[in-house]
mmCIF file of C-alpha atoms in Angstrom:
data_model
loop_
_atom_site.group_PDB
_atom_site.id
_atom_site.type_symbol
_atom_site.label_atom_id
_atom_site.label_comp_id
_atom_site.label_asym_id
_atom_site.label_seq_id
_atom_site.Cartn_x
_atom_site.Cartn_y
_atom_site.Cartn_z
ATOM 1 C CA MET A 207 -16.028 14.503 -59.002
ATOM 2 C CA THR A 208 -13.974 17.056 -60.898
ATOM 3 C CA SER A 209 -10.226 16.718 -61.285
ATOM 4 C CA LYS A 210 -9.922 20.130 -59.619
ATOM 5 C CA ALA A 211 -11.661 18.840 -56.474
ATOM 6 C CA THR A 212 -9.460 15.750 -56.455
ATOM 7 C CA GLU A 213 -6.309 17.849 -56.733
ATOM 8 C CA GLU A 214 -7.518 20.098 -53.898
ATOM 9 C CA ALA A 215 -8.181 17.070 -51.689
ATOM 10 C CA LYS A 216 -4.766 15.624 -52.567
ATOM 11 C CA ASP A 217 -3.011 18.839 -51.532
ATOM 12 C CA ILE A 218 -4.962 18.962 -48.265
ATOM 13 C CA LEU A 219 -4.072 15.338 -47.518
ATOM 14 C CA LYS A 220 -0.382 16.078 -48.122
ATOM 15 C CA GLU A 221 -0.659 18.896 -45.575
ATOM 16 C CA ALA A 222 -2.429 16.554 -43.146
ATOM 17 C CA LEU A 223 0.309 13.929 -43.493
ATOM 18 C CA ASN A 224 3.007 16.565 -42.935
ATOM 19 C CA GLU A 225 1.294 17.596 -39.686
ATOM 20 C CA LEU A 226 0.844 14.014 -38.497
ATOM 21 C CA GLU A 227 4.393 12.939 -39.384
ATOM 22 C CA SER A 228 6.117 15.876 -37.696
ATOM 23 C CA ASN A 229 7.059 15.721 -34.009
ATOM 24 C CA LYS A 230 5.994 19.363 -33.749
ATOM 25 C CA GLY A 231 2.879 18.930 -35.871
ATOM 26 C CA SER A 232 -0.614 19.422 -34.453
ATOM 27 C CA VAL A 233 -2.889 16.386 -34.225
ATOM 28 C CA LEU A 234 -5.882 18.739 -34.262
ATOM 29 C CA THR A 235 -4.734 20.392 -37.492
ATOM 30 C CA GLY A 236 -4.084 16.980 -39.061
ATOM 31 C CA ILE A 237 -7.603 15.803 -38.165
ATOM 32 C CA GLN A 238 -9.192 19.023 -39.449
ATOM 33 C CA LYS A 239 -7.415 18.695 -42.788
ATOM 34 C CA LEU A 240 -8.312 15.005 -43.065
ATOM 35 C CA SER A 241 -11.949 15.925 -42.319
ATOM 36 C CA ARG A 242 -11.983 18.556 -45.047
ATOM 37 C CA ALA A 243 -10.399 16.244 -47.630
ATOM 38 C CA SER A 244 -12.766 13.373 -46.813
ATOM 39 C CA ASP A 245 -15.718 15.741 -47.156
ATOM 40 C CA ILE A 246 -14.531 16.837 -50.611
ATOM 41 C CA LEU A 247 -14.057 13.195 -51.663
ATOM 42 C CA ASN A 248 -17.404 12.081 -50.170
ATOM 43 C CA GLU A 249 -15.605 9.613 -47.905
ATOM 44 C CA ASN A 250 -18.351 9.625 -45.283
ATOM 45 C CA ASP A 251 -16.868 6.965 -42.972
ATOM 46 C CA ILE A 252 -13.611 8.888 -42.583
ATOM 47 C CA PHE A 253 -15.520 12.156 -42.169
ATOM 48 C CA ILE A 254 -17.583 10.656 -39.314
ATOM 49 C CA TRP A 255 -14.424 9.307 -37.647
ATOM 50 C CA CYS A 256 -12.966 12.828 -37.779
ATOM 51 C CA GLU A 257 -16.174 14.235 -36.273
ATOM 52 C CA ILE A 258 -15.796 11.801 -33.379
ATOM 53 C CA GLN A 259 -12.200 12.930 -32.761
ATOM 54 C CA LEU A 260 -13.345 16.556 -32.952
ATOM 55 C CA GLY A 261 -15.823 15.892 -30.133
ATOM 56 C CA ASN A 262 -19.135 16.059 -32.030
ATOM 57 C CA PRO A 263 -21.649 15.123 -29.263
ATOM 58 C CA LYS A 264 -23.979 13.520 -31.803
ATOM 59 C CA PHE A 265 -21.451 10.675 -31.998
ATOM 60 C CA THR A 266 -19.427 10.949 -28.796
ATOM 61 C CA GLU A 267 -22.345 10.855 -26.329
ATOM 62 C CA PRO A 268 -23.586 7.374 -27.391
ATOM 63 C CA LEU A 269 -19.963 6.152 -27.395
ATOM 64 C CA LYS A 270 -19.493 7.433 -23.841
ATOM 65 C CA LYS A 271 -22.727 5.687 -22.869
ATOM 66 C CA MET A 272 -21.442 2.424 -24.337
ATOM 67 C CA ILE A 273 -18.191 2.747 -22.353
ATOM 68 C CA SER A 274 -20.039 3.344 -19.060
ATOM 69 C CA THR A 275 -22.310 0.378 -19.818
ATOM 70 C CA LEU A 276 -19.326 -1.870 -20.546
ATOM 71 C CA PHE A 277 -17.768 -0.835 -17.218
ATOM 72 C CA ALA A 278 -21.030 -1.651 -15.423
ATOM 73 C CA MET A 279 -21.163 -5.055 -17.112
ATOM 74 C CA GLN A 280 -17.575 -5.822 -16.128
ATOM 75 C CA THR A 281 -18.237 -4.836 -12.503
ATOM 76 C CA GLU A 282 -21.375 -6.964 -12.320
ATOM 77 C CA LYS A 283 -19.571 -9.935 -13.834
ATOM 78 C CA GLU A 284 -16.770 -9.663 -11.280
ATOM 79 C CA GLU A 285 -19.048 -9.114 -8.292
ATOM 80 C CA ARG A 286 -22.092 -11.243 -9.133
ATOM 81 C CA GLY A 287 -20.944 -13.522 -11.931
ATOM 82 C CA GLU A 288 -23.723 -12.325 -14.222
ATOM 83 C CA HIS A 289 -25.235 -9.188 -15.771
ATOM 84 C CA SER A 290 -28.449 -7.558 -14.620
ATOM 85 C CA LYS A 291 -31.357 -7.205 -17.049
ATOM 86 C CA GLU A 292 -31.146 -3.416 -16.774
ATOM 87 C CA THR A 293 -27.476 -3.334 -17.755
ATOM 88 C CA LEU A 294 -27.993 -5.705 -20.670
ATOM 89 C CA GLU A 295 -30.881 -3.547 -21.845
ATOM 90 C CA ASP A 296 -28.679 -0.422 -21.609
ATOM 91 C CA PHE A 297 -26.006 -2.176 -23.651
ATOM 92 C CA ASN A 298 -28.450 -3.286 -26.353
ATOM 93 C CA ASN A 299 -29.856 0.245 -26.545
ATOM 94 C CA SER A 300 -26.332 1.626 -26.954
ATOM 95 C CA VAL A 301 -25.662 -0.774 -29.820
ATOM 96 C CA LYS A 302 -28.925 0.207 -31.510
ATOM 97 C CA LYS A 303 -28.124 3.907 -31.142
ATOM 98 C CA LEU A 304 -24.698 3.441 -32.725
ATOM 99 C CA LYS A 305 -26.178 1.448 -35.605
ATOM 100 C CA LYS A 306 -28.787 4.155 -36.169
ATOM 101 C CA LEU A 307 -25.946 6.658 -36.541
ATOM 102 C CA ASN A 308 -24.195 4.284 -38.978
ATOM 103 C CA LEU A 309 -21.220 3.922 -36.623
ATOM 104 C CA LYS A 310 -19.306 0.745 -37.420
ATOM 105 C CA ARG A 311 -16.927 -1.148 -35.183
ATOM 106 C CA GLU A 312 -13.317 -1.103 -36.460
ATOM 107 C CA MET A 313 -14.155 1.763 -38.819
ATOM 108 C CA HIS A 314 -15.403 4.358 -36.303
ATOM 109 C CA PHE A 315 -14.528 2.845 -32.920
ATOM 110 C CA THR A 316 -12.139 -0.003 -32.259
ATOM 111 C CA ASP A 317 -11.719 -1.906 -29.003
ATOM 112 C CA GLU A 318 -8.339 -0.181 -28.668
ATOM 113 C CA GLU A 319 -9.982 3.236 -29.015
ATOM 114 C CA LEU A 320 -12.675 2.454 -26.443
ATOM 115 C CA ASN A 321 -9.938 1.327 -24.055
ATOM 116 C CA VAL A 322 -7.784 4.427 -24.643
ATOM 117 C CA LYS A 323 -10.688 6.851 -24.286
ATOM 118 C CA SER A 324 -12.452 5.106 -21.410
ATOM 119 C CA TYR A 325 -10.655 7.049 -18.661
ATOM 120 C CA GLU A 326 -11.143 10.725 -17.870
ATOM 121 C CA SER A 327 -7.388 11.115 -17.355
ATOM 122 C CA THR A 328 -6.834 10.601 -21.126
ATOM 123 C CA GLY A 329 -9.288 13.341 -22.112
ATOM 124 C CA GLY A 330 -11.647 10.628 -23.385
ATOM 125 C CA TYR A 331 -13.872 11.664 -26.263
ATOM 126 C CA SER A 332 -13.255 15.378 -25.786
ATOM 127 C CA ASN A 333 -12.241 17.382 -28.863
ATOM 128 C CA ILE A 334 -8.696 16.244 -29.683
ATOM 129 C CA GLY A 335 -7.679 19.909 -29.691
ATOM 130 C CA PHE A 336 -8.673 20.112 -26.019
ATOM 131 C CA VAL A 337 -6.633 16.966 -25.286
ATOM 132 C CA GLU A 338 -3.655 18.494 -27.103
ATOM 133 C CA GLU A 339 -3.959 21.749 -25.116
ATOM 134 C CA ARG A 340 -4.081 19.930 -21.766
ATOM 135 C CA TYR A 341 -1.033 17.851 -22.713
ATOM 136 C CA ASN A 342 0.951 20.905 -23.846
ATOM 137 C CA ASP A 343 0.024 22.711 -20.610
ATOM 138 C CA LEU A 344 1.444 19.860 -18.515
ATOM 139 C CA VAL A 345 4.597 19.709 -20.651
ATOM 140 C CA ARG A 346 5.054 23.470 -20.346
ATOM 141 C CA THR A 347 4.538 23.484 -16.551
ATOM 142 C CA LYS A 348 6.601 20.292 -16.139
ATOM 143 C CA LYS A 349 3.777 18.555 -14.261
ATOM 144 C CA GLY A 350 2.731 14.932 -14.434
ATOM 145 C CA ASN A 351 -0.932 15.754 -13.914
ATOM 146 C CA ASP A 352 -3.320 18.533 -12.907
ATOM 147 C CA GLY A 353 -5.530 16.399 -10.690
ATOM 148 C CA THR A 354 -7.809 15.329 -13.547
ATOM 149 C CA TYR A 355 -5.650 14.828 -16.617
ATOM 150 C CA TYR A 356 -2.374 12.889 -16.615
ATOM 151 C CA LYS A 357 0.394 13.727 -19.065
ATOM 152 C CA PHE A 358 1.083 10.094 -19.953
ATOM 153 C CA SER A 359 -2.623 9.317 -20.378
ATOM 154 C CA LEU A 360 -3.195 12.361 -22.595
ATOM 155 C CA GLN A 361 -0.165 11.369 -24.662
ATOM 156 C CA GLU A 362 -1.596 7.865 -25.083
ATOM 157 C CA ASN A 363 -4.818 9.359 -26.492
ATOM 158 C CA LEU A 364 -2.918 11.706 -28.816
ATOM 159 C CA THR A 365 -0.604 8.943 -30.022
ATOM 160 C CA TYR A 366 -3.522 6.652 -30.822
ATOM 161 C CA VAL A 367 -5.441 9.356 -32.718
ATOM 162 C CA ARG A 368 -2.301 10.487 -34.583
ATOM 163 C CA LYS A 369 -1.580 6.898 -35.654
ATOM 164 C CA LYS A 370 -5.136 6.230 -36.850
ATOM 165 C CA ALA A 371 -5.426 9.594 -38.604
ATOM 166 C CA HIS A 372 -2.137 8.939 -40.407
ATOM 167 C CA GLU A 373 -3.342 5.503 -41.541
ATOM 168 C CA LYS A 374 -6.580 6.956 -42.927
ATOM 169 C CA ALA A 375 -4.929 9.993 -44.550
ATOM 170 C CA ASN A 376 -2.156 7.876 -46.074
ATOM 171 C CA LYS A 377 -4.598 5.322 -47.478
ATOM 172 C CA LEU A 378 -6.865 8.031 -48.886
ATOM 173 C CA TYR A 379 -3.923 9.919 -50.408
ATOM 174 C CA LYS A 380 -2.595 6.795 -52.133
ATOM 175 C CA GLN A 381 -6.093 5.999 -53.350
ATOM 176 C CA ILE A 382 -6.392 9.272 -55.282
ATOM 177 C CA ALA A 383 -2.733 10.038 -56.022
ATOM 178 C CA PHE A 384 -1.455 6.674 -57.191
ATOM 179 C CA SER A 385 -4.540 4.894 -58.474
ATOM 180 C CA ASP A 386 -3.075 4.876 -61.999
ATOM 181 C CA ILE A 387 0.600 4.713 -61.073
ATOM 182 C CA PRO A 388 2.212 1.339 -60.310
ATOM 183 C CA GLN A 389 4.164 1.334 -57.045
ATOM 184 C CA THR A 390 7.845 0.446 -57.074
ATOM 185 C CA ALA A 391 8.991 -2.583 -55.088
ATOM 186 C CA PHE A 392 10.558 -0.288 -52.504
ATOM 187 C CA ASP A 393 7.309 1.713 -52.167
ATOM 188 C CA VAL A 394 5.504 -1.495 -51.231
ATOM 189 C CA LEU A 395 8.216 -2.477 -48.738
ATOM 190 C CA LYS A 396 8.480 0.990 -47.178
ATOM 191 C CA ASN A 397 4.721 1.404 -46.777
ATOM 192 C CA GLU A 398 4.388 -2.016 -45.154
ATOM 193 C CA ILE A 399 7.206 -1.299 -42.702
ATOM 194 C CA ASP A 400 5.779 2.167 -41.928
ATOM 195 C CA ASP A 401 2.353 0.676 -41.162
ATOM 196 C CA LYS A 402 3.727 -2.120 -38.961
ATOM 197 C CA LEU A 403 5.977 0.280 -37.092
ATOM 198 C CA LEU A 404 3.103 2.730 -36.529
ATOM 199 C CA ASP A 405 1.221 -0.059 -34.754
ATOM 200 C CA ILE A 406 4.178 -1.029 -32.578
ATOM 201 C CA ASP A 407 5.871 2.318 -31.888
ATOM 202 C CA PRO A 408 4.301 5.416 -33.519
ATOM 203 C CA GLU A 409 7.074 7.752 -32.365
ATOM 204 C CA LEU A 410 9.806 5.552 -33.839
ATOM 205 C CA ALA A 411 7.830 5.239 -37.090
ATOM 206 C CA GLU A 412 7.446 9.015 -37.372
ATOM 207 C CA ARG A 413 11.181 9.528 -36.901
ATOM 208 C CA LEU A 414 12.053 6.943 -39.557
ATOM 209 C CA MET A 415 9.635 8.549 -42.030
ATOM 210 C CA LEU A 416 11.147 11.932 -41.242
ATOM 211 C CA ALA A 417 14.650 10.570 -41.955
ATOM 212 C CA PHE A 418 13.419 9.384 -45.356
ATOM 213 C CA LYS A 419 12.067 12.864 -46.101
ATOM 214 C CA ARG A 420 15.352 14.470 -45.093
ATOM 215 C CA VAL A 421 17.487 12.488 -47.520
ATOM 216 C CA ASN A 422 15.191 13.609 -50.341
ATOM 217 C CA THR A 423 16.115 17.263 -49.796
ATOM 218 C CA ASN A 424 19.150 19.028 -51.256
ATOM 219 C CA LYS A 425 20.578 20.090 -47.889
ATOM 220 C CA PRO A 426 23.719 18.236 -46.654
ATOM 221 C CA GLU A 427 22.883 19.064 -43.020
ATOM 222 C CA GLU A 428 19.518 17.311 -43.482
ATOM 223 C CA TRP A 429 21.287 14.210 -44.813
ATOM 224 C CA SER A 430 23.532 14.210 -41.760
ATOM 225 C CA GLN A 431 20.536 14.481 -39.428
ATOM 226 C CA ALA A 432 18.837 11.597 -41.255
ATOM 227 C CA LEU A 433 21.827 9.326 -40.641
ATOM 228 C CA THR A 434 22.019 10.303 -36.986
ATOM 229 C CA THR A 435 18.310 9.460 -36.686
ATOM 230 C CA CYS A 436 18.906 6.041 -38.266
ATOM 231 C CA ARG A 437 21.717 5.251 -35.833
ATOM 232 C CA ARG A 438 19.600 6.283 -32.839
ATOM 233 C CA LEU A 439 16.605 4.257 -34.026
ATOM 234 C CA ILE A 440 18.718 1.127 -34.427
ATOM 235 C CA GLU A 441 20.262 1.734 -30.996
ATOM 236 C CA GLU A 442 16.792 2.059 -29.424
ATOM 237 C CA LEU A 443 15.655 -1.130 -31.147
ATOM 238 C CA ALA A 444 18.700 -2.900 -29.734
ATOM 239 C CA ASN A 445 17.903 -1.636 -26.231
ATOM 240 C CA ASN A 446 14.391 -3.101 -26.497
ATOM 241 C CA LEU A 447 15.405 -6.378 -28.123
ATOM 242 C CA TYR A 448 18.568 -7.091 -26.124
ATOM 243 C CA PRO A 449 19.376 -4.656 -23.268
ATOM 244 C CA PRO A 450 23.042 -3.866 -22.508
ATOM 245 C CA THR A 451 24.952 -6.387 -20.425
ATOM 246 C CA ASP A 452 28.513 -6.884 -19.205
ATOM 247 C CA LYS A 453 28.756 -10.432 -20.570
ATOM 248 C CA LYS A 454 30.250 -11.433 -23.928
ATOM 249 C CA ILE A 455 28.836 -13.885 -26.466
ATOM 250 C CA ASN A 456 31.039 -15.382 -29.181
ATOM 251 C CA GLY A 457 33.678 -12.793 -28.318
ATOM 252 C CA ARG A 458 31.267 -9.884 -28.862
ATOM 253 C CA SER A 459 30.896 -7.221 -26.177
ATOM 254 C CA LEU A 460 27.283 -6.324 -25.422
ATOM 255 C CA GLY A 461 27.576 -3.001 -23.634
ATOM 256 C CA LYS A 462 25.563 0.143 -24.262
ATOM 257 C CA SER A 463 27.632 1.282 -27.242
ATOM 258 C CA GLN A 464 27.704 -2.179 -28.875
ATOM 259 C CA TYR A 465 24.112 -1.978 -30.099
ATOM 260 C CA ILE A 466 24.840 -3.737 -33.405
ATOM 261 C CA ASN A 467 26.331 -6.680 -31.506
ATOM 262 C CA ARG A 468 23.195 -6.857 -29.362
ATOM 263 C CA ILE A 469 20.898 -7.018 -32.399
ATOM 264 C CA TRP A 470 23.243 -9.687 -33.820
ATOM 265 C CA VAL A 471 22.835 -11.763 -30.623
ATOM 266 C CA PHE A 472 19.064 -11.236 -30.679
ATOM 267 C CA MET A 473 18.956 -12.632 -34.217
ATOM 268 C CA ASP A 474 21.243 -15.499 -33.195
ATOM 269 C CA GLU A 475 18.956 -16.511 -30.322
ATOM 270 C CA SER A 476 15.528 -15.865 -31.845
ATOM 271 C CA ILE A 477 15.740 -17.338 -35.368
ATOM 272 C CA GLU A 478 15.327 -21.103 -35.612
ATOM 273 C CA SER A 479 16.374 -21.636 -39.231
ATOM 274 C CA ASN A 480 20.165 -21.827 -39.611
ATOM 275 C CA SER A 481 20.137 -20.263 -43.085
ATOM 276 C CA ASP A 482 17.775 -17.430 -42.049
ATOM 277 C CA ARG A 483 19.839 -16.813 -38.912
ATOM 278 C CA GLU A 484 23.154 -16.514 -40.760
ATOM 279 C CA LEU A 485 21.617 -14.269 -43.411
ATOM 280 C CA ALA A 486 20.087 -11.970 -40.804
ATOM 281 C CA LYS A 487 23.322 -11.755 -38.792
ATOM 282 C CA THR A 488 25.326 -10.967 -41.926
ATOM 283 C CA HIS A 489 22.835 -8.222 -42.810
ATOM 284 C CA VAL A 490 23.100 -6.713 -39.332
ATOM 285 C CA ASP A 491 26.902 -6.668 -39.468
ATOM 286 C CA PHE A 492 26.913 -5.094 -42.935
ATOM 287 C CA ILE A 493 24.474 -2.311 -42.050
ATOM 288 C CA GLY A 494 26.210 -1.661 -38.732
ATOM 289 C CA ASN A 495 29.593 -1.181 -40.413
ATOM 290 C CA TYR A 496 28.087 0.863 -43.251
ATOM 291 C CA LEU A 497 26.353 3.280 -40.872
ATOM 292 C CA LYS A 498 29.444 3.530 -38.677
ATOM 293 C CA LEU A 499 31.742 4.448 -41.572
ATOM 294 C CA THR A 500 29.220 6.848 -43.113
ATOM 295 C CA LEU A 501 28.536 8.553 -39.792
ATOM 296 C CA ASN A 502 32.254 9.081 -39.232
ATOM 297 C CA LYS A 503 32.108 11.651 -42.020
ATOM 298 C CA THR A 504 29.316 13.620 -40.380
ATOM 299 C CA GLN A 505 30.905 13.484 -36.919
ATOM 300 C CA LYS A 506 33.980 15.264 -38.296
ATOM 301 C CA GLY A 507 31.731 18.212 -39.052
ATOM 302 C CA VAL A 508 32.267 18.098 -42.789
ATOM 303 C CA HIS A 509 28.772 17.790 -44.255
ATOM 304 C CA SER A 510 30.024 18.335 -47.782
ATOM 305 C CA SER A 511 31.928 15.034 -47.652
ATOM 306 C CA LEU A 512 28.651 13.162 -47.257
ATOM 307 C CA THR A 513 26.821 12.630 -50.542
ATOM 308 C CA LYS A 514 23.068 12.399 -51.001
ATOM 309 C CA TYR A 515 23.576 8.969 -52.576
ATOM 310 C CA GLU A 516 25.333 7.664 -49.445
ATOM 311 C CA SER A 517 22.622 9.103 -47.217
ATOM 312 C CA ILE A 518 19.797 7.539 -49.202
ATOM 313 C CA LYS A 519 21.571 4.166 -49.134
ATOM 314 C CA ALA A 520 21.929 4.372 -45.345
ATOM 315 C CA VAL A 521 18.221 5.123 -44.851
ATOM 316 C CA LEU A 522 17.187 2.347 -47.243
ATOM 317 C CA HIS A 523 19.438 -0.122 -45.430
ATOM 318 C CA THR A 524 17.868 0.958 -42.135
ATOM 319 C CA TYR A 525 14.410 0.250 -43.550
ATOM 320 C CA LEU A 526 15.570 -3.193 -44.680
ATOM 321 C CA LEU A 527 17.059 -3.993 -41.265
ATOM 322 C CA ILE A 528 13.922 -2.900 -39.417
ATOM 323 C CA GLY A 529 11.837 -4.896 -41.908
ATOM 324 C CA ASP A 530 13.914 -7.981 -41.078
ATOM 325 C CA ILE A 531 13.467 -7.460 -37.344
ATOM 326 C CA LEU A 532 9.700 -6.913 -37.612
ATOM 327 C CA GLY A 533 9.435 -10.037 -39.753
ATOM 328 C CA TYR A 534 11.268 -12.183 -37.205
ATOM 329 C CA LEU A 535 9.258 -10.711 -34.338
ATOM 330 C CA GLU A 536 6.021 -11.670 -36.120
ATOM 331 C CA LYS A 537 7.245 -15.257 -36.510
ATOM 332 C CA SER A 538 8.246 -15.523 -32.844
ATOM 333 C CA PRO A 539 5.659 -17.212 -30.606
ATOM 334 C CA VAL A 540 3.639 -14.713 -28.580
ATOM 335 C CA LYS A 541 4.136 -15.175 -24.862
ATOM 336 C CA ASP A 542 1.316 -14.493 -22.423
ATOM 337 C CA LYS A 543 1.951 -11.529 -20.195
ATOM 338 C CA LEU A 544 2.602 -12.199 -16.545
ATOM 339 C CA ASN A 545 -0.471 -11.279 -14.495
ATOM 340 C CA ILE A 546 0.103 -8.459 -12.037
ATOM 341 C CA ASN A 547 -2.087 -10.224 -9.499
ATOM 342 C CA SER A 548 0.212 -13.249 -9.375
ATOM 343 C CA ALA A 549 3.604 -11.596 -9.939
ATOM 344 C CA SER A 550 6.244 -12.161 -7.260
ATOM 345 C CA LEU A 551 7.999 -9.453 -5.264
ATOM 346 C CA ASP A 552 11.150 -9.806 -7.386
ATOM 347 C CA GLU A 553 9.171 -9.693 -10.647
ATOM 348 C CA LEU A 554 7.324 -6.528 -9.637
ATOM 349 C CA GLU A 555 10.539 -4.835 -8.523
ATOM 350 C CA SER A 556 12.589 -5.676 -11.632
ATOM 351 C CA MET A 557 9.911 -5.328 -14.326
ATOM 352 C CA LEU A 558 8.520 -2.038 -13.026
ATOM 353 C CA GLY A 559 11.887 -0.604 -12.022
ATOM 354 C CA ILE A 560 10.608 0.336 -8.552
ATOM 355 C CA LYS A 561 11.981 0.179 -5.022
ATOM 356 C CA ARG A 562 11.435 -3.032 -3.103
ATOM 357 C CA SER A 563 9.355 -1.163 -0.509
ATOM 358 C CA ILE A 564 6.916 -0.064 -3.256
ATOM 359 C CA ALA A 565 6.740 -3.628 -4.632
ATOM 360 C CA LYS A 566 5.850 -4.803 -1.102
ATOM 361 C CA ASN A 567 3.066 -2.221 -0.955
ATOM 362 C CA ILE A 568 1.648 -3.597 -4.229
ATOM 363 C CA ILE A 569 1.469 -7.091 -2.757
ATOM 364 C CA LYS A 570 0.022 -5.694 0.472
ATOM 365 C CA LEU A 571 -2.713 -3.912 -1.491
ATOM 366 C CA ARG A 572 -3.447 -7.146 -3.387
ATOM 367 C CA VAL A 573 -3.962 -8.973 -0.095
ATOM 368 C CA GLU A 574 -6.117 -6.222 1.417
ATOM 369 C CA GLN A 575 -8.286 -5.284 -1.587
ATOM 370 C CA GLY A 576 -8.126 -8.242 -3.938
ATOM 371 C CA PRO A 577 -7.241 -8.126 -7.660
ATOM 372 C CA LEU A 578 -5.590 -4.921 -8.844
ATOM 373 C CA ASP A 579 -6.585 -2.622 -11.639
ATOM 374 C CA GLU A 580 -4.795 0.496 -12.908
ATOM 375 C CA LYS A 581 -6.767 2.796 -10.586
ATOM 376 C CA LYS A 582 -5.810 0.822 -7.488
ATOM 377 C CA LEU A 583 -2.198 0.726 -8.602
ATOM 378 C CA GLU A 584 -2.175 4.527 -9.017
ATOM 379 C CA SER A 585 -3.249 4.908 -5.373
ATOM 380 C CA ILE A 586 0.080 3.541 -4.098
ATOM 381 C CA LYS A 587 2.550 6.223 -3.074
ATOM 382 C CA GLY A 588 5.561 6.316 -5.402
ATOM 383 C CA ILE A 589 3.697 5.027 -8.450
ATOM 384 C CA GLY A 590 3.121 7.576 -11.204
ATOM 385 C CA PRO A 591 2.213 7.577 -14.911
ATOM 386 C CA LYS A 592 5.587 6.136 -16.009
ATOM 387 C CA THR A 593 5.200 3.119 -13.713
ATOM 388 C CA ILE A 594 1.581 2.646 -14.820
ATOM 389 C CA SER A 595 2.818 2.681 -18.428
ATOM 390 C CA LYS A 596 5.405 -0.011 -17.627
ATOM 391 C CA ALA A 597 2.763 -2.054 -15.800
ATOM 392 C CA LYS A 598 0.411 -1.965 -18.795
ATOM 393 C CA LYS A 599 3.199 -3.097 -21.139
ATOM 394 C CA SER A 600 4.685 -5.754 -18.832
ATOM 395 C CA PHE A 601 1.660 -7.236 -17.064
ATOM 396 C CA SER A 602 -1.857 -8.402 -17.714
ATOM 397 C CA PHE A 603 -4.582 -7.054 -15.420
ATOM 398 C CA THR A 604 -7.098 -9.719 -16.468
ATOM 399 C CA ILE A 605 -8.952 -11.251 -13.547
ATOM 400 C CA LYS A 606 -9.260 -14.979 -14.090
ATOM 401 C CA LYS A 607 -12.302 -16.751 -12.726
ATOM 402 C CA THR A 608 -11.748 -20.021 -10.898
#
């Protein structure tokens, strides 16, 4: 491959990453640019993945067939305890068809992708541009759904594809841009945190990456915006790790505005090692005070008093803090999700944030129709996409055989 072709692909990948990292960027455009770059670089696996996201029926039809077969197998298992010969044959034929097309699990279709795209409400394996249009239509008309497509479900599809496209574009860009350039220690740290955060919360990851871009400009207003983003990200992390409460611990208030205190308490309660705990708490206090003092300058409306050096330090400290938190979360034992089919009335009400009358209707439906799935849950009046989203995060829908 000529150096000119490599440079062209590198420029296209930079454009793709800009699209995928921007809140206002187009997922479709990002995929199209990734497809073009992978074609230039003869990266056939990535090119095929892009074709799938662009709705090429050559690949999407057998994937849809596999999904329908998996649904049939699940239904048979639940109803009869075994699979029929016909369904097993359909499944084996689907696997053979995918192999014939050189489609590989994890590379071209993950279990997560099959799950995300298995429902019509998400747009499924339609061209991602179509999914993006339907989502934008619902946002523009301020509707939750149009009878077929649900805003939350479409967003879930878009978020998944954006995350995966970014991973592939980023890896490919590094492969050709930095193959001969040693990474700095911070590059390694930043890239690892970006990747972990993309898996956990793509939106938060995109905003942190955007803050890093902003402090590398020469515009004071951009530096100010980067710091504000850092503060908001840390506040949102605190809300997820340790929600606001009226109580005090060790003399620290834990209200909505005391987000640094709440992260401090989370560290205090979740880290077993005394030395690690004290180090983490000290780090949290330091970064909290540093951001507070630095932000005071921007809140006075005097951007010129904030230097680029101070802004970069604040963003780097934010990366380090988030890296600490992700590290401690990984070490924490994973707790099994509570099953929605055994959750109590109080648990349903508090964890889903719904009225008690709606929680009663969930239990009533469980009694009348047996184990719940997402579709059954959606049929209950008062339950919309936001509640379904909470249910998927808070509960397991797995049906356990006795």
